[in-house]
Every structure is written in C-alpha cells, then in structure tokens.
C-alpha positions in Angstrom: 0.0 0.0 0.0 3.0 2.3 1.0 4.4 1.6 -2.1 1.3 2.9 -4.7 1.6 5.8 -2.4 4.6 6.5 -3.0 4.3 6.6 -7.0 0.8 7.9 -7.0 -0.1 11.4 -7.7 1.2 13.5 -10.7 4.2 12.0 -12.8 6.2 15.3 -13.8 8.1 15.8 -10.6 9.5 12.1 -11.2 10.0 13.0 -15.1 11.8 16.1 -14.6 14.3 14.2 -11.3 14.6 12.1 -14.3 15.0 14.4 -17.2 17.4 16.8 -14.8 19.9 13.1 -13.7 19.9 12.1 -17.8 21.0 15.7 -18.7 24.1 16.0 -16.2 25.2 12.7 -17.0 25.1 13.6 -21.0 26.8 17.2 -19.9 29.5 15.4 -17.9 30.2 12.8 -20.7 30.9 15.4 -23.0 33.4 17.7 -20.8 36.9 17.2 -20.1 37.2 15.0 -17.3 39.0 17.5 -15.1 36.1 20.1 -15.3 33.4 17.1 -14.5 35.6 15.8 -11.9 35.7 19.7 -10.8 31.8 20.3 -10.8 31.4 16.6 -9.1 33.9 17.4 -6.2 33.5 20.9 -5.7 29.9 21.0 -4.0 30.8 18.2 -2.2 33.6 20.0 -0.7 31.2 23.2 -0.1 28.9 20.4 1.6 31.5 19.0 4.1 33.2 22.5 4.7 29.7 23.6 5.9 29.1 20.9 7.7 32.4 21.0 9.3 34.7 24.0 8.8 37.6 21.9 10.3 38.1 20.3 6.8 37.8 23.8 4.7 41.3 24.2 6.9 42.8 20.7 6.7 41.7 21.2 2.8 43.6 25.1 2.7 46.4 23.5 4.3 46.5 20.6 2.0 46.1 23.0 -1.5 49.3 24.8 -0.8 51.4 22.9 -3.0 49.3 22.3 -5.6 47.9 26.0 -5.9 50.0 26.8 -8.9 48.3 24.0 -11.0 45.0 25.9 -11.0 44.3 28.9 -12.3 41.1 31.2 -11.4 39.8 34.5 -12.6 41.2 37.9 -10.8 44.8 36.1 -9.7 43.0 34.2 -6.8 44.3 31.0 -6.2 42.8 27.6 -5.0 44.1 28.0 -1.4 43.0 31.6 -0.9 39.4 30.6 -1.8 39.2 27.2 0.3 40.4 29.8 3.4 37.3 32.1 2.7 34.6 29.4 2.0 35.7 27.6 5.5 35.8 30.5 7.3 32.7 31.9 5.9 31.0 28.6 7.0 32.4 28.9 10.1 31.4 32.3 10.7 27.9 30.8 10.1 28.0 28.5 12.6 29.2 31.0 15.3 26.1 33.4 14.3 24.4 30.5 15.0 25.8 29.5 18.5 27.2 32.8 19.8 27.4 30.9 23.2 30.6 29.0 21.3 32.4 32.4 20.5 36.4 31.0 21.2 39.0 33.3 22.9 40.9 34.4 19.6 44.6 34.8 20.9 47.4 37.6 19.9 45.0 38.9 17.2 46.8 42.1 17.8 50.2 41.5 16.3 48.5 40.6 13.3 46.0 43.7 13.1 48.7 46.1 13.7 50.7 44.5 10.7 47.5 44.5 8.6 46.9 48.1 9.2 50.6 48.9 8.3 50.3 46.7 5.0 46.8 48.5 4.3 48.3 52.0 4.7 51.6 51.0 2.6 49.2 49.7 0.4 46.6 52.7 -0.4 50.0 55.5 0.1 52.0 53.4 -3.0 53.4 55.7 -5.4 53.3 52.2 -7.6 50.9 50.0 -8.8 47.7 49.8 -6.0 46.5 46.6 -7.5 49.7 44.5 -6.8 49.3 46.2 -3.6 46.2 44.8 -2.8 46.4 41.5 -3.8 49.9 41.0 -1.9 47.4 42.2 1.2 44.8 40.0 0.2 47.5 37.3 0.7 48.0 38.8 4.2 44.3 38.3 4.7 44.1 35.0 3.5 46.8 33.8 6.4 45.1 35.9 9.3 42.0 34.0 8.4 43.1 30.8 8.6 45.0 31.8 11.8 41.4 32.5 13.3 40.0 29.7 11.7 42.5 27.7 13.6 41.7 29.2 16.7 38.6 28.8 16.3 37.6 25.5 14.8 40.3 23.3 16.3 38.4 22.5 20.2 39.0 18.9 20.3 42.2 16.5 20.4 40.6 14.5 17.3 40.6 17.8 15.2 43.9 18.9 16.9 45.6 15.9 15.3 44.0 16.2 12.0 46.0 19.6 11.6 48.8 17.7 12.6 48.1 15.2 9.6 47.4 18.1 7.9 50.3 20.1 8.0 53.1 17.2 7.3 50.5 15.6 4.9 51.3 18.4 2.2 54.9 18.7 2.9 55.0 14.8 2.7 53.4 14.5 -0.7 55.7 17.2 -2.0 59.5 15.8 -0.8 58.3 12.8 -2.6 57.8 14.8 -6.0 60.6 16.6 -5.3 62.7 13.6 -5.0 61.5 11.8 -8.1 62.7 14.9 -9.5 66.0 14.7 -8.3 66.9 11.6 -9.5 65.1 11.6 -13.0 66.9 14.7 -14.2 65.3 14.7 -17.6 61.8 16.3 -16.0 63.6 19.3 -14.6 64.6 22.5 -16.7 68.7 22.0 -17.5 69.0 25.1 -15.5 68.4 22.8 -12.3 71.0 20.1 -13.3 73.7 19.1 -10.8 76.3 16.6 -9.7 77.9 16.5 -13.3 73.7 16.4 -14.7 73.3 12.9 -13.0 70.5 14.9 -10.7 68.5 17.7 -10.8 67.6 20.3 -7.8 64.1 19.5 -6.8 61.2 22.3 -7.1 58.0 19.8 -6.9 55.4 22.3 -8.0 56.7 25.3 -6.9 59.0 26.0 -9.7 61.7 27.0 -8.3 63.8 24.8 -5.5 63.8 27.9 -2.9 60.7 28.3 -2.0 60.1 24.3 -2.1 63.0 24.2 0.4 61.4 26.7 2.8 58.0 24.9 2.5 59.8 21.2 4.1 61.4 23.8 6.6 57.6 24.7 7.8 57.4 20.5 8.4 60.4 18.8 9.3 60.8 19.6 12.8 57.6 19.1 14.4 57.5 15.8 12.6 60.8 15.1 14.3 60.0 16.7 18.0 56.7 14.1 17.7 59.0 10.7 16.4 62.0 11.3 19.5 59.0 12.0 21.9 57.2 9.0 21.0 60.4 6.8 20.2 61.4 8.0 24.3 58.1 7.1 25.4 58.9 3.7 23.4 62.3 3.1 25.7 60.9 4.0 29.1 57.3 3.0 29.3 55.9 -0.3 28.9 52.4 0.4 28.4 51.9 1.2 25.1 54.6 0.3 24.0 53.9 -0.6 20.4 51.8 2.0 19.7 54.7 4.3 20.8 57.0 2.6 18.1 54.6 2.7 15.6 54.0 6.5 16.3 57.8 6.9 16.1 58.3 5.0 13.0 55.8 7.2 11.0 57.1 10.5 12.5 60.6 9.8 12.1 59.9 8.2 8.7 58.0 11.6 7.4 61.2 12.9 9.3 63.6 11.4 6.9 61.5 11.7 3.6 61.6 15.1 4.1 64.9 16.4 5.0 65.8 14.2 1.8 63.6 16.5 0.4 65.1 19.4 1.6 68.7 18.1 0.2 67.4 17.5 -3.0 66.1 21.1 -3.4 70.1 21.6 -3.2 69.0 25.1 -1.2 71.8 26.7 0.5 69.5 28.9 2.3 66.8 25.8 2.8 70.0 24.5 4.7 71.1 27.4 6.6 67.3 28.2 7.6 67.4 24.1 8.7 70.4 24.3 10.8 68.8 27.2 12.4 65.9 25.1 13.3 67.7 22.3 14.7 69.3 24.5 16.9 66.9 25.5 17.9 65.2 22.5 18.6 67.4 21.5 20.6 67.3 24.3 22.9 63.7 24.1 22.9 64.3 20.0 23.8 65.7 20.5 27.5 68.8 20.2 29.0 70.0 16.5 27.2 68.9 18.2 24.0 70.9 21.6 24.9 74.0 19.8 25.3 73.6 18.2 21.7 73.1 21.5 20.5 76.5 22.3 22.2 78.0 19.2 20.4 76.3 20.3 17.4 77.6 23.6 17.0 81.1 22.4 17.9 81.0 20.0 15.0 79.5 22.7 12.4 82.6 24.5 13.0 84.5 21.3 13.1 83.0 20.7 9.5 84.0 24.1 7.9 87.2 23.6 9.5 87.7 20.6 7.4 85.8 22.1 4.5 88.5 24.6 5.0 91.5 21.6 4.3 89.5 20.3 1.4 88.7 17.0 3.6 85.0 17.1 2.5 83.9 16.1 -0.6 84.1 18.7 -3.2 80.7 18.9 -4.4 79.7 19.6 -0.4 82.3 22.2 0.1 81.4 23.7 -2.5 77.9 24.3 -1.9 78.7 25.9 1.4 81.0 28.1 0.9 79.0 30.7 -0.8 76.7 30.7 2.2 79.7 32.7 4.0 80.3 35.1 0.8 76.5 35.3 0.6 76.6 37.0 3.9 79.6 39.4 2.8 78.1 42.9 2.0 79.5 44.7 -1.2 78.8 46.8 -3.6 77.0 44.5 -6.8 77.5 47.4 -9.7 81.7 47.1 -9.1 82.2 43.7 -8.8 83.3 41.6 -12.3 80.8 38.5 -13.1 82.4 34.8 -13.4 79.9 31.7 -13.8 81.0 31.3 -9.9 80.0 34.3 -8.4 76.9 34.8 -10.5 73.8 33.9 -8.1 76.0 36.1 -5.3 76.4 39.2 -6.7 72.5 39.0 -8.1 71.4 38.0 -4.7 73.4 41.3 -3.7 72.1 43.9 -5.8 68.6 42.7 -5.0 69.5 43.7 -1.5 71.1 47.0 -2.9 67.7 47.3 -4.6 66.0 47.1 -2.0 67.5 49.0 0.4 67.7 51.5 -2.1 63.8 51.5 -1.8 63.5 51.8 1.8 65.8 54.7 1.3 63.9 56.9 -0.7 60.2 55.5 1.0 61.6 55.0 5.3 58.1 54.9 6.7 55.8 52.6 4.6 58.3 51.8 1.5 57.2 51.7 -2.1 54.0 49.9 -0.9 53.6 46.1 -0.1 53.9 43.9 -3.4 55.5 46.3 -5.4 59.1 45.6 -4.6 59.0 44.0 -8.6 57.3 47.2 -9.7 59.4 49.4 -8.1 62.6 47.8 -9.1 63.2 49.3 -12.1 64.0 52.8 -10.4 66.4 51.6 -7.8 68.2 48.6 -9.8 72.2 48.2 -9.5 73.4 48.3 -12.8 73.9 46.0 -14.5 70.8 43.7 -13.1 68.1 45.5 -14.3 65.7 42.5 -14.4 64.0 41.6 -11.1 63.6 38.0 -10.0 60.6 39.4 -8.0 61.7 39.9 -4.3 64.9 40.8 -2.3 66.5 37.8 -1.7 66.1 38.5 1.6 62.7 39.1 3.6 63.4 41.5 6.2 65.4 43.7 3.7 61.9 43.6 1.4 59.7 43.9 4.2 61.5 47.5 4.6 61.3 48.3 0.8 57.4 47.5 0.1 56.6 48.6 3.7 59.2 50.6 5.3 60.5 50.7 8.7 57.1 50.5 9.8 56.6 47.4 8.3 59.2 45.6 9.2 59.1 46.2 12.6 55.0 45.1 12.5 56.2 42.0 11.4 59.1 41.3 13.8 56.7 41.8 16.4 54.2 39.3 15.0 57.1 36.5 14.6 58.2 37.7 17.9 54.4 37.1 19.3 54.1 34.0 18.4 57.8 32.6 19.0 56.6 33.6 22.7 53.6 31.5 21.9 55.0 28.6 21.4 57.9 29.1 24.2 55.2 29.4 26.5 53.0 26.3 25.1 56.8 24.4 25.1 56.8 25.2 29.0 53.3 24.5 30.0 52.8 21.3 27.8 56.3 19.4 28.9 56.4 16.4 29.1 53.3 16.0 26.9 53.2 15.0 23.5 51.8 19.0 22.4 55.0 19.9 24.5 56.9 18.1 22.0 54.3 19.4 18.9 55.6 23.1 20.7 59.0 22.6 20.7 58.6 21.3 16.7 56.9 24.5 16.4 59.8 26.5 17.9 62.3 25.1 15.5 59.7 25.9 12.4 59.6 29.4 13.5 63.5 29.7 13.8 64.1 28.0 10.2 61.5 30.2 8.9 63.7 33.0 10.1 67.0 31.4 9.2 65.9 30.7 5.5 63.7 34.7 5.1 67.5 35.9 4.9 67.8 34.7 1.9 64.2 34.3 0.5 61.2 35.1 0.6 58.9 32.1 2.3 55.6 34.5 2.0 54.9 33.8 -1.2 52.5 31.0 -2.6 50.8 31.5 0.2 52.9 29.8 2.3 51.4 31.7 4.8 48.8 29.8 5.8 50.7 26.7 6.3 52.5 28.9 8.5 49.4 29.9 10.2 48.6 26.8 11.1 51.6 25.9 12.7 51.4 28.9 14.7 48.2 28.2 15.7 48.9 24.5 16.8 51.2 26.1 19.7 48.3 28.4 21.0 45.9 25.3 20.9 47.8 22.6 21.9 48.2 23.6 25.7 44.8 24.0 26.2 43.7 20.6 25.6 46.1 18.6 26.7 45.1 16.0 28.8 46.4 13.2 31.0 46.3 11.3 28.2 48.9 13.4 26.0 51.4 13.0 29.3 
C-alpha cells in the first residue's frame, strides 16, 4: 500500500528528477574529465566544509602545494578561496551559536601589521593593484590563523592539523625527489652533480621556495617521532603503539629532510640548521647539550671544509653561504659563472634598500618591490627575480620601517607563543608538537634571509603551525602525558 503511495499522484516531478539526472550525465560525458571531476567534487567539498569547517582548513592547508596548477579568474588561487569558504562557513556557525564564540589569541600582532600593509598599500606611489592583492595574501593567512583558533576544540581535530600540516609537505619531498633523481623532468638550468641529478622544485618551480615549504614541516614531525620513540624506551604500556608512532614520525622525518637536500637550497640549509638549533634548545637540558656538540661540529666541518677533507661537491655548496653574507657593492664587482647567483642575490639587496631609502616609513608599498625595481636597480641587473632575496630587507622596501618592525613583532608574538606552550605542555606530546613549532619558526627565520617564504601562500601553512602552539596547551590531557 506504501508503495502505490509513494508513485501515485502526478508524474512530472519524477520526469523532470529524471529528465534533470539524464541531462548532467550527457553534460558530464561530453566535458573534459578535469572540469566534470571539478563540478562533481566541488559542491561536495562546499557540503563538508559547511558541515564542518575543520576540513575547509585541513583542505587550505593541503592545497598549498598544488595551488599553482590551478588557475582562477582575478589572480586568486585555489588556497585563498578554500580559506574564505571555511571560514565563511564557520562564521555561520558562530552566528548560529554565539554561546561557542572562542578566545581568539594575539590577534593584535597581526592587526597592527595589517593596518601597516593597508596604509603602505593605499600610500603606494606604484601599482595599487599589486598592492592589494599582496594584502589580500596577508588576509588570507590571518583568516586561517582564526579559523585555527577557532575550529580546532578537540584533540581528534587537533591531530587532523597535525596530519594536515606534514601531509602536504609529505606528498611534495616525494615529488621533489623523483625529480632529483630523474633529471630529464627538470629545466637543464636545475641540473647538478655533473647532470646525474636535478635540484628539486615539486610544483613550486623553483627549488627555494620548495625548500622553505619542508622547513615549515620537518621539525615538528621530528619533536613528535624522539618524543614517541622516548616514550617507546621508558614506558611499557603502550609500547607498540609508541613505536609505531615513532616509526611514522621519524619516517615523514627522513623523507623530508631528503627533500630538503634534493632542493640543493643553501639557504633551505642554513634556515634548517637554524631550526635544529633550535630545537634543541627548545628539547631541554640533554637536548641543549647536543646542541653544544652540534655547533662544535658545524665548526669542526668548515674547518675541514676549509682543508678540502669534505667532498668537493659539499664544500662547495657551502662556501658561498659565507660570501653570501659578505656585504658589497653588486654594480663594481666583475661577473664569473662562480659568483653569478651572489652578486645577483646582492644587488637585489642594494635594490631594495635603495627602496626603503627613498620611502623609510611605509616603503614603495607592499607587493611592489618588482614594480618598483626598475627605479632603484644596480646596474647591471636590471631584471628583477621578484623579491629581495632577503625578507626582512623587502619587508623595509614594500613597507618601510614601519613594516618591518609590525612583522618582527608578530614573529616575535608567536615565538613567545609557542615558548610558553613548550613550557606548559612538557612532558606532553603537544609539548613536544611546541618545541617542533619553535624550531619551524626559527628555520623560517633562518631561511627569510635569503628568501622570501611568503609567497604561494605559504602563509597559511604557516598559520597553522602557529596556531597549533596556542591550541595545543589548552587541551592537553592526561592522556597526551
């Protein structure tokens, strides 16, 4: 009886469910399969992000590497519009449930460098446009910061950004190493070790800013693998889960600091050693002391670098990091094939300083440091590769002193972050997860004196890390001891 009730009644709703199924099918035959995968996937990504705006951030986090591979209208990428769709749907459910407003920490730091970029921004004597998409960028990152804060409330979704964040990183060390040992898919530019190997890029296109993205990864995946491999040695409950635990971490550990080497990235290396350092520092006292040990054999190594006891093809790599560091004047030095990538890297810095010069308060105005470049060049490198070389040095050309010191303050805000979660959380797992994050923050800083890692929006990997230290001690549990 159900059943004829069900069927009974007027037959065009039924025809046209019908009619409407047999015409996207046709319509989806007949597309390419990328664009019917695209309009298949797509609302079903809008449907879980609303549902859950934890996986619009997992899914921002995740699109960073391949955001170049997709192009949309108005130079908005992939990630930036994953970060607005999750946080719009989060913003719902707050509206909803203002009784589950969260406590949104050190949104100051980033306000006061937002207003500072804003200001640069609308003051350019250069191209307002470039201006204001570099500050959408800004945007973009401050978003997912809050959507961090504020969607991440339970351990569950606190170790899905964990997966999250070394998930991406993961996926691209792989690429990059297929790339470094099958030379042929890399431009000849990028060929090394007598052309046996190429540098690895993975879809970044160029091996720098791939370098700096591993440098956002590597060391809380290694903080989690030697806390879980010491809960291994001294605990026997749980012991092969511990293992386990430090078997994947310190495997993702390994994949991508091979990564990292492939890149061939002198300052991905520098910005690394910084980290470990660091790490170490952040570890405790048994950790300190390897830092000791550490440093004592980095200058043990350029000692022997200095003899010519280590291999050639290492020595030579590093050395430049030293002359790198050595200020001179780019327009009076003669160019060799050796000192090529130096003296450019220099007369970007002459650039910009040059900038900062001329503009002190609010530079030439964010994102314009390519725009502007053309007024301030060193002779004879008139064509820009698109930033400084050097972050802090092009934070004071697009933004001025100002600028620059708006974002040392925010780095400094949330180094102190995650010193503070470090100390609160020890002897916890997010303890460890703080101290990874204090070595990311300190090869960030290493590596920005020679690049720039806020481009590709970057930034939002970045946020997420930051936010993991400002999370993580507040739901620790016994559990997590």
């Amino acid at each position: 009886m159900q059943r004829a009730q069900m069927f009974s009644g007027p037959a065009w709703p039924r025809l046209a469910l019908a009619g409407g199924l047999l015409l996207t099918a046709l319509l989806l035959a007949w597309l390419p399969w990328w664009l019917a995968a695209a309009l298949i996937l797509v609302p079903l990504l809008v449907g879980l992000i609303v549902l859950e705006p934890a996986l619009g951030l997992y899914a921002a986090i995740l699109s960073v590497p391949v955001q170049e591979t997709v192009r949309l209208p108005t130079g908005l990428t992939v990630t930036q519009v994953v970060v607005v769709l999750a946080f719009g749907a989060w913003l719902l459910r707050l509206l909803a449930h203002p009784e589950r407003s969260p406590r949104l920490w050190l949104l100051g730091p980033w306000l006061v460098l937002l207003g500072v970029l804003l200001a640069s921004a609308v003051l350019s004597p250069y191209s307002r446009l470039e201006a204001l998409l570099q500050f959408a960028r800004w945007v973009a990152s401050l978003l997912a910061f809050i959507l961090t804060l504020g969607t991440i409330s339970t351990r569950h979704r606190l170790w899905g950004l964990v997966a999250a964040l070394l998930l991406g990183p993961l996926i691209a060390a792989l690429i990059g190493l297929v790339q470094f040992v099958v030379p042929s898919t890399a431009p000849e530019s990028f060929l090394i070790l007598g052309e046996r190997f190429a540098r690895a890029s993975a879809t970044f296109g160029k091996p720098n800013p791939f370098a700096g993205y591993l440098n956002m990864a590597w060391p809380l995946a290694l903080a989690l693998a030697i806390f879980y491999a010491h809960r291994a040695l001294v605990r026997t409950a749980w012991r092969l889960h511990a293992t386990l635990l430090a078997l994947l971490f310190g495997g993702a550990t390994l994949v991508l600091l091979a990564g990292l080497f492939a890149s061939y990235s002198r300052g991905g290396w520098l910005g690394a050693s910084v980290g470990l350092l660091t790490l170490a520092l952040a570890g405790g006292r048994r950790t300190t002391l390897l830092a000791g040990l550490g440093v004592l054999l980095a200058l043990l190594v350029g000692l022997l670098g200095a003899f010519r006891v280590l291999p050639p093809a290492f020595t030579d790599r590093l050395t430049p990091v030293v002359e790198n560091l050595r200020i001179f004047d780019a327009g009076e030095v003669a160019i060799t094939d050796d000192n090529f990538a130096i003296v450019e890297r220099m007369a970007h810095w002459q650039a910009g300083w040059r900038m900062w010069q001329a503009h002190p308060l609010l530079g030439v105005g964010v994102g314009n440091y390519n725009t502007a470049y053309r007024d301030f060049y060193v002779a004879p490198w008139a064509i820009s590769q698109g930033h400084a070389h050097n972050y802090y040095i092009h934070m004071l050309a697009e933004s001025g002193l100002l600028g620059l010191l708006a974002y040392l303050g925010l780095i400094g805000a949330m180094a102190y972050a995650a010193i503070r979660a470090r100390q609160q959380g020890n002897g916890t797992v997010w303890g460890a997860a703080a101290a990874g994050v204090c070595g990311i923050i300190a090869a960030v800083a290493g590596h920005n004196v020679f690049e720039n890692l806020h481009v590709l929006n970057m930034g939002i990997q970045l946020s997420g890390v930051w936010g993991l230290a400002i999370i993580a001690p507040r739901l620790k549990s016994e559990g997590d001891a």
